[in-house]
Amino acid sequence: MELVNIVCVYWGSKYKPEYVQNLYNMVERHLTIPFNFICFTDHVNLHDLVKGNITFKKFHRHEMEGWWNKLQLFSDKSELKGVNLYFDLDVVILKNIDCFATWGDDLTFGIIRDFGQPKMLYNSSIMKWNNANATKLIWDKYFADRPRWRKVQGDQNVITELMQNQKSILKPFPDDWSQSYKWLDRTQTRFHKSKWTFEQDPKAKIAVFHGQPNPHESDQKWVKDNWK
């Protein structure tokens, strides 16, 4: 298997550099397949703050903000060749993740189902794709009609709408590979804060921190033991 690209985005001031460092460290611990670690960022000195074999790249478009920059990963100008495996910075990797990198074939579009609305949406915190087909299916269609997509809530809503009918390549990751930090089961209900459990799912390989709190704010031992 050729080197897989492990991709992340560090844009703006939402997170401190330790989020990039910890993601890199977790990937090194839990991925046995050879990989390139690529961080797309608007920070000019991030390379001085994060240690490791990391390639830092700038996005080719500079007017996009926040999560919308994730859509630039699908552009041919991102120069991501071959298989790409993306993680949001606020995930906590708990176990070996080789299965994410090898899911399907080299052209498979893998993504996790959403936690709050799993029957309707995909969650873009974890994605596997190849721009050999994703550029045409996602970036080109998004960019050709940006005024329309501005009315959509976020990048994962765009991805859901554009990819949900691409059955030949769309292959969602098994639900038990990932968990919400806040609750364990994927139901059509957003649990009230009083019902958040913060427990570790013994089957999950990755915990996703969607919304608040963030990993550095957790006082759970299982998070502290893995997010480093």
mmCIF file of C-alpha atoms in Angstrom:
data_model
loop_
_atom_site.group_PDB
_atom_site.id
_atom_site.type_symbol
_atom_site.label_atom_id
_atom_site.label_comp_id
_atom_site.label_asym_id
_atom_site.label_seq_id
_atom_site.Cartn_x
_atom_site.Cartn_y
_atom_site.Cartn_z
ATOM 1 C CA MET A 1 0.000 0.000 0.000
ATOM 2 C CA GLU A 2 1.260 3.480 -0.844
ATOM 3 C CA LEU A 3 1.699 6.047 1.891
ATOM 4 C CA VAL A 4 -1.628 7.263 3.203
ATOM 5 C CA ASN A 5 -2.016 11.000 3.785
ATOM 6 C CA ILE A 6 -3.151 11.839 7.317
ATOM 7 C CA VAL A 7 -4.709 15.276 6.989
ATOM 8 C CA CYS A 8 -5.811 17.930 9.460
ATOM 9 C CA VAL A 9 -6.749 21.617 9.358
ATOM 10 C CA TYR A 10 -5.447 24.198 11.838
ATOM 11 C CA TRP A 11 -7.136 27.487 11.019
ATOM 12 C CA GLY A 12 -7.851 30.519 13.172
ATOM 13 C CA SER A 13 -7.502 30.683 16.946
ATOM 14 C CA LYS A 14 -10.049 28.117 18.209
ATOM 15 C CA TYR A 15 -7.354 25.646 19.304
ATOM 16 C CA LYS A 16 -3.833 25.895 20.645
ATOM 17 C CA PRO A 17 -0.934 24.223 18.764
ATOM 18 C CA GLU A 18 -1.011 21.324 21.230
ATOM 19 C CA TYR A 19 -4.056 20.041 19.327
ATOM 20 C CA VAL A 20 -1.934 19.466 16.235
ATOM 21 C CA GLN A 21 0.855 17.992 18.341
ATOM 22 C CA ASN A 22 -1.444 15.591 20.161
ATOM 23 C CA LEU A 23 -3.161 14.463 16.972
ATOM 24 C CA TYR A 24 0.221 13.731 15.420
ATOM 25 C CA ASN A 25 1.319 11.831 18.542
ATOM 26 C CA MET A 26 -1.870 9.759 18.616
ATOM 27 C CA VAL A 27 -1.571 8.858 14.934
ATOM 28 C CA GLU A 28 2.032 7.799 15.469
ATOM 29 C CA ARG A 29 0.963 5.535 18.328
ATOM 30 C CA HIS A 30 -2.059 4.006 16.669
ATOM 31 C CA LEU A 31 -1.343 3.753 12.924
ATOM 32 C CA THR A 32 1.062 1.038 11.757
ATOM 33 C CA ILE A 33 0.685 1.859 8.056
ATOM 34 C CA PRO A 34 3.315 4.248 6.627
ATOM 35 C CA PHE A 35 1.869 7.746 6.348
ATOM 36 C CA ASN A 36 2.458 11.372 5.460
ATOM 37 C CA PHE A 37 1.121 13.807 8.059
ATOM 38 C CA ILE A 38 -0.135 16.985 6.392
ATOM 39 C CA CYS A 39 -1.471 20.014 8.227
ATOM 40 C CA PHE A 40 -3.203 22.781 6.290
ATOM 41 C CA THR A 41 -2.851 26.009 8.239
ATOM 42 C CA ASP A 42 -2.920 29.800 8.085
ATOM 43 C CA HIS A 43 -0.362 30.065 10.916
ATOM 44 C CA VAL A 44 3.071 31.072 9.629
ATOM 45 C CA ASN A 45 5.033 29.813 12.652
ATOM 46 C CA LEU A 46 3.208 26.588 13.487
ATOM 47 C CA HIS A 47 6.165 24.554 12.249
ATOM 48 C CA ASP A 48 8.244 26.042 15.089
ATOM 49 C CA LEU A 49 5.687 25.005 17.716
ATOM 50 C CA VAL A 50 4.884 21.415 16.713
ATOM 51 C CA LYS A 51 7.426 18.601 16.580
ATOM 52 C CA GLY A 52 7.337 15.673 14.195
ATOM 53 C CA ASN A 53 7.576 14.684 10.564
ATOM 54 C CA ILE A 54 4.809 17.053 9.460
ATOM 55 C CA THR A 55 4.243 18.858 6.172
ATOM 56 C CA PHE A 56 2.620 22.272 6.640
ATOM 57 C CA LYS A 57 0.665 23.628 3.704
ATOM 58 C CA LYS A 58 -1.442 26.699 2.956
ATOM 59 C CA PHE A 59 -4.833 26.582 1.330
ATOM 60 C CA HIS A 60 -4.919 28.031 -2.185
ATOM 61 C CA ARG A 61 -7.964 30.162 -1.357
ATOM 62 C CA HIS A 62 -7.687 32.589 1.552
ATOM 63 C CA GLU A 63 -11.171 34.056 1.801
ATOM 64 C CA MET A 64 -12.831 30.960 3.257
ATOM 65 C CA GLU A 65 -13.343 30.774 7.011
ATOM 66 C CA GLY A 66 -13.691 28.158 9.716
ATOM 67 C CA TRP A 67 -15.028 24.744 8.783
ATOM 68 C CA TRP A 68 -15.572 25.816 5.161
ATOM 69 C CA ASN A 69 -11.835 25.413 4.650
ATOM 70 C CA LYS A 70 -12.284 21.647 4.990
ATOM 71 C CA LEU A 71 -13.972 21.658 1.604
ATOM 72 C CA GLN A 72 -10.725 22.933 0.073
ATOM 73 C CA LEU A 73 -9.186 19.557 0.899
ATOM 74 C CA PHE A 74 -11.182 18.140 -2.013
ATOM 75 C CA SER A 75 -9.793 20.655 -4.500
ATOM 76 C CA ASP A 76 -7.145 19.475 -6.942
ATOM 77 C CA LYS A 77 -5.114 22.517 -5.853
ATOM 78 C CA SER A 78 -4.670 20.952 -2.433
ATOM 79 C CA GLU A 79 -2.339 18.511 -4.244
ATOM 80 C CA LEU A 80 -3.415 15.566 -2.116
ATOM 81 C CA LYS A 81 -2.591 12.485 -4.157
ATOM 82 C CA GLY A 82 -3.872 9.007 -3.379
ATOM 83 C CA VAL A 83 -5.678 7.944 -0.220
ATOM 84 C CA ASN A 84 -6.398 10.650 2.371
ATOM 85 C CA LEU A 85 -7.570 10.101 5.941
ATOM 86 C CA TYR A 86 -8.780 13.239 7.689
ATOM 87 C CA PHE A 87 -9.302 13.892 11.395
ATOM 88 C CA ASP A 88 -10.722 16.935 13.128
ATOM 89 C CA LEU A 89 -8.303 18.265 15.714
ATOM 90 C CA ASP A 90 -10.712 17.536 18.560
ATOM 91 C CA VAL A 91 -10.766 13.759 18.216
ATOM 92 C CA VAL A 92 -9.142 11.415 20.714
ATOM 93 C CA ILE A 93 -7.652 8.249 19.216
ATOM 94 C CA LEU A 94 -7.990 5.290 21.558
ATOM 95 C CA LYS A 95 -6.878 2.225 19.581
ATOM 96 C CA ASN A 96 -5.274 1.100 16.339
ATOM 97 C CA ILE A 97 -6.776 2.955 13.362
ATOM 98 C CA ASP A 98 -5.371 0.938 10.459
ATOM 99 C CA CYS A 99 -8.926 -0.099 9.589
ATOM 100 C CA PHE A 100 -9.874 3.508 8.781
ATOM 101 C CA ALA A 101 -6.982 3.861 6.349
ATOM 102 C CA THR A 102 -7.709 0.560 4.590
ATOM 103 C CA TRP A 103 -11.519 0.849 4.579
ATOM 104 C CA GLY A 104 -12.968 -0.143 1.218
ATOM 105 C CA ASP A 105 -10.645 0.389 -1.727
ATOM 106 C CA ASP A 106 -8.478 3.292 -2.848
ATOM 107 C CA LEU A 107 -11.469 5.191 -4.299
ATOM 108 C CA THR A 108 -13.861 4.622 -1.378
ATOM 109 C CA PHE A 109 -15.398 7.653 0.301
ATOM 110 C CA GLY A 110 -15.561 6.782 4.005
ATOM 111 C CA ILE A 111 -17.199 8.966 6.633
ATOM 112 C CA ILE A 112 -18.853 8.506 10.026
ATOM 113 C CA ARG A 113 -22.569 8.915 10.575
ATOM 114 C CA ASP A 114 -23.613 11.907 12.641
ATOM 115 C CA PHE A 115 -24.306 11.412 16.340
ATOM 116 C CA GLY A 116 -27.316 13.694 16.781
ATOM 117 C CA GLN A 117 -28.919 13.008 13.387
ATOM 118 C CA PRO A 118 -27.414 9.726 12.172
ATOM 119 C CA LYS A 119 -30.247 8.948 9.759
ATOM 120 C CA MET A 120 -29.946 12.304 8.023
ATOM 121 C CA LEU A 121 -26.358 13.533 8.207
ATOM 122 C CA TYR A 122 -22.769 12.417 7.993
ATOM 123 C CA ASN A 123 -20.187 13.839 10.376
ATOM 124 C CA SER A 124 -17.016 15.160 8.757
ATOM 125 C CA SER A 125 -14.816 14.675 11.846
ATOM 126 C CA ILE A 126 -13.383 11.526 10.223
ATOM 127 C CA MET A 127 -13.194 11.045 6.445
ATOM 128 C CA LYS A 128 -11.343 8.868 3.940
ATOM 129 C CA TRP A 129 -11.279 9.788 0.263
ATOM 130 C CA ASN A 130 -9.329 10.084 -2.962
ATOM 131 C CA ASN A 131 -9.381 13.299 -4.972
ATOM 132 C CA ALA A 132 -9.287 11.227 -8.146
ATOM 133 C CA ASN A 133 -13.073 11.206 -7.775
ATOM 134 C CA ALA A 134 -13.850 13.513 -4.814
ATOM 135 C CA THR A 135 -12.682 16.691 -6.570
ATOM 136 C CA LYS A 136 -15.342 16.307 -9.228
ATOM 137 C CA LEU A 137 -18.046 15.100 -6.862
ATOM 138 C CA ILE A 138 -17.534 17.573 -4.025
ATOM 139 C CA TRP A 139 -15.255 20.550 -4.682
ATOM 140 C CA ASP A 140 -16.235 21.274 -8.273
ATOM 141 C CA LYS A 141 -19.965 21.089 -7.500
ATOM 142 C CA TYR A 142 -19.614 23.148 -4.341
ATOM 143 C CA PHE A 143 -17.461 25.834 -5.924
ATOM 144 C CA ALA A 144 -19.668 26.146 -9.001
ATOM 145 C CA ASP A 145 -22.645 27.150 -6.842
ATOM 146 C CA ARG A 146 -21.220 28.762 -3.712
ATOM 147 C CA PRO A 147 -24.100 31.265 -3.223
ATOM 148 C CA ARG A 148 -26.487 28.340 -2.798
ATOM 149 C CA TRP A 149 -24.229 26.467 -0.383
ATOM 150 C CA ARG A 150 -23.769 29.528 1.860
ATOM 151 C CA LYS A 151 -27.322 28.871 3.052
ATOM 152 C CA VAL A 152 -26.309 25.415 4.271
ATOM 153 C CA GLN A 153 -25.326 25.091 7.926
ATOM 154 C CA GLY A 154 -21.821 23.679 7.487
ATOM 155 C CA ASP A 155 -19.325 21.634 5.523
ATOM 156 C CA GLN A 156 -20.708 18.277 6.606
ATOM 157 C CA ASN A 157 -24.172 19.263 5.376
ATOM 158 C CA VAL A 158 -22.672 20.042 1.967
ATOM 159 C CA ILE A 159 -20.789 16.743 1.942
ATOM 160 C CA THR A 160 -23.914 14.843 3.001
ATOM 161 C CA GLU A 161 -26.019 16.308 0.210
ATOM 162 C CA LEU A 162 -23.401 15.816 -2.491
ATOM 163 C CA MET A 163 -22.343 12.301 -1.505
ATOM 164 C CA GLN A 164 -25.504 10.614 -0.238
ATOM 165 C CA ASN A 165 -26.437 9.319 -3.705
ATOM 166 C CA GLN A 166 -22.924 8.210 -4.667
ATOM 167 C CA LYS A 167 -23.627 4.646 -3.595
ATOM 168 C CA SER A 168 -20.869 3.126 -5.719
ATOM 169 C CA ILE A 169 -18.123 4.764 -3.645
ATOM 170 C CA LEU A 170 -19.859 5.924 -0.438
ATOM 171 C CA LYS A 171 -19.183 3.490 2.383
ATOM 172 C CA PRO A 172 -19.784 4.895 5.890
ATOM 173 C CA PHE A 173 -17.461 3.624 8.608
ATOM 174 C CA PRO A 174 -19.046 1.141 11.053
ATOM 175 C CA ASP A 175 -20.753 2.992 13.894
ATOM 176 C CA ASP A 176 -18.912 1.127 16.632
ATOM 177 C CA TRP A 177 -15.535 2.412 15.404
ATOM 178 C CA SER A 178 -16.327 5.882 16.747
ATOM 179 C CA GLN A 179 -18.147 7.326 19.718
ATOM 180 C CA SER A 180 -19.403 10.667 20.865
ATOM 181 C CA TYR A 181 -17.591 11.917 23.950
ATOM 182 C CA LYS A 182 -20.944 13.002 25.354
ATOM 183 C CA TRP A 183 -23.031 9.871 24.847
ATOM 184 C CA LEU A 184 -22.579 6.348 23.543
ATOM 185 C CA ASP A 185 -25.492 5.548 21.269
ATOM 186 C CA ARG A 186 -26.444 7.051 17.918
ATOM 187 C CA THR A 187 -30.121 7.856 18.151
ATOM 188 C CA GLN A 188 -32.219 10.499 16.473
ATOM 189 C CA THR A 189 -32.170 12.475 19.727
ATOM 190 C CA ARG A 190 -29.787 15.146 20.988
ATOM 191 C CA PHE A 191 -29.373 14.228 24.632
ATOM 192 C CA HIS A 192 -29.806 16.975 27.214
ATOM 193 C CA LYS A 193 -26.660 17.931 29.101
ATOM 194 C CA SER A 194 -28.035 16.263 32.203
ATOM 195 C CA LYS A 195 -27.871 12.919 30.368
ATOM 196 C CA TRP A 196 -24.325 13.250 29.034
ATOM 197 C CA THR A 197 -22.400 10.235 30.313
ATOM 198 C CA PHE A 198 -18.767 10.933 29.256
ATOM 199 C CA GLU A 199 -17.973 7.236 29.464
ATOM 200 C CA GLN A 200 -15.600 5.362 27.188
ATOM 201 C CA ASP A 201 -17.093 2.872 24.760
ATOM 202 C CA PRO A 202 -14.835 -0.227 24.952
ATOM 203 C CA LYS A 203 -15.416 -0.922 21.248
ATOM 204 C CA ALA A 204 -14.675 2.578 19.950
ATOM 205 C CA LYS A 205 -11.352 3.373 18.329
ATOM 206 C CA ILE A 206 -11.892 7.134 18.238
ATOM 207 C CA ALA A 207 -13.856 9.535 20.431
ATOM 208 C CA VAL A 208 -15.276 12.599 18.695
ATOM 209 C CA PHE A 209 -15.656 15.855 20.619
ATOM 210 C CA HIS A 210 -18.415 17.647 18.712
ATOM 211 C CA GLY A 211 -19.186 21.029 20.224
ATOM 212 C CA GLN A 212 -18.398 21.662 23.883
ATOM 213 C CA PRO A 213 -16.513 20.512 25.881
ATOM 214 C CA ASN A 214 -13.163 20.142 24.110
ATOM 215 C CA PRO A 215 -10.531 17.487 24.940
ATOM 216 C CA HIS A 216 -8.375 19.822 27.030
ATOM 217 C CA GLU A 217 -11.435 20.623 29.157
ATOM 218 C CA SER A 218 -12.206 17.006 30.012
ATOM 219 C CA ASP A 219 -11.533 15.683 33.495
ATOM 220 C CA GLN A 220 -12.095 12.054 32.463
ATOM 221 C CA LYS A 221 -9.073 9.833 33.096
ATOM 222 C CA TRP A 222 -9.547 7.897 29.861
ATOM 223 C CA VAL A 223 -9.334 11.142 27.888
ATOM 224 C CA LYS A 224 -6.276 12.405 29.733
ATOM 225 C CA ASP A 225 -4.535 9.039 29.239
ATOM 226 C CA ASN A 226 -5.021 9.158 25.465
ATOM 227 C CA TRP A 227 -5.045 12.836 24.469
ATOM 228 C CA LYS A 228 -1.329 13.509 24.608
#
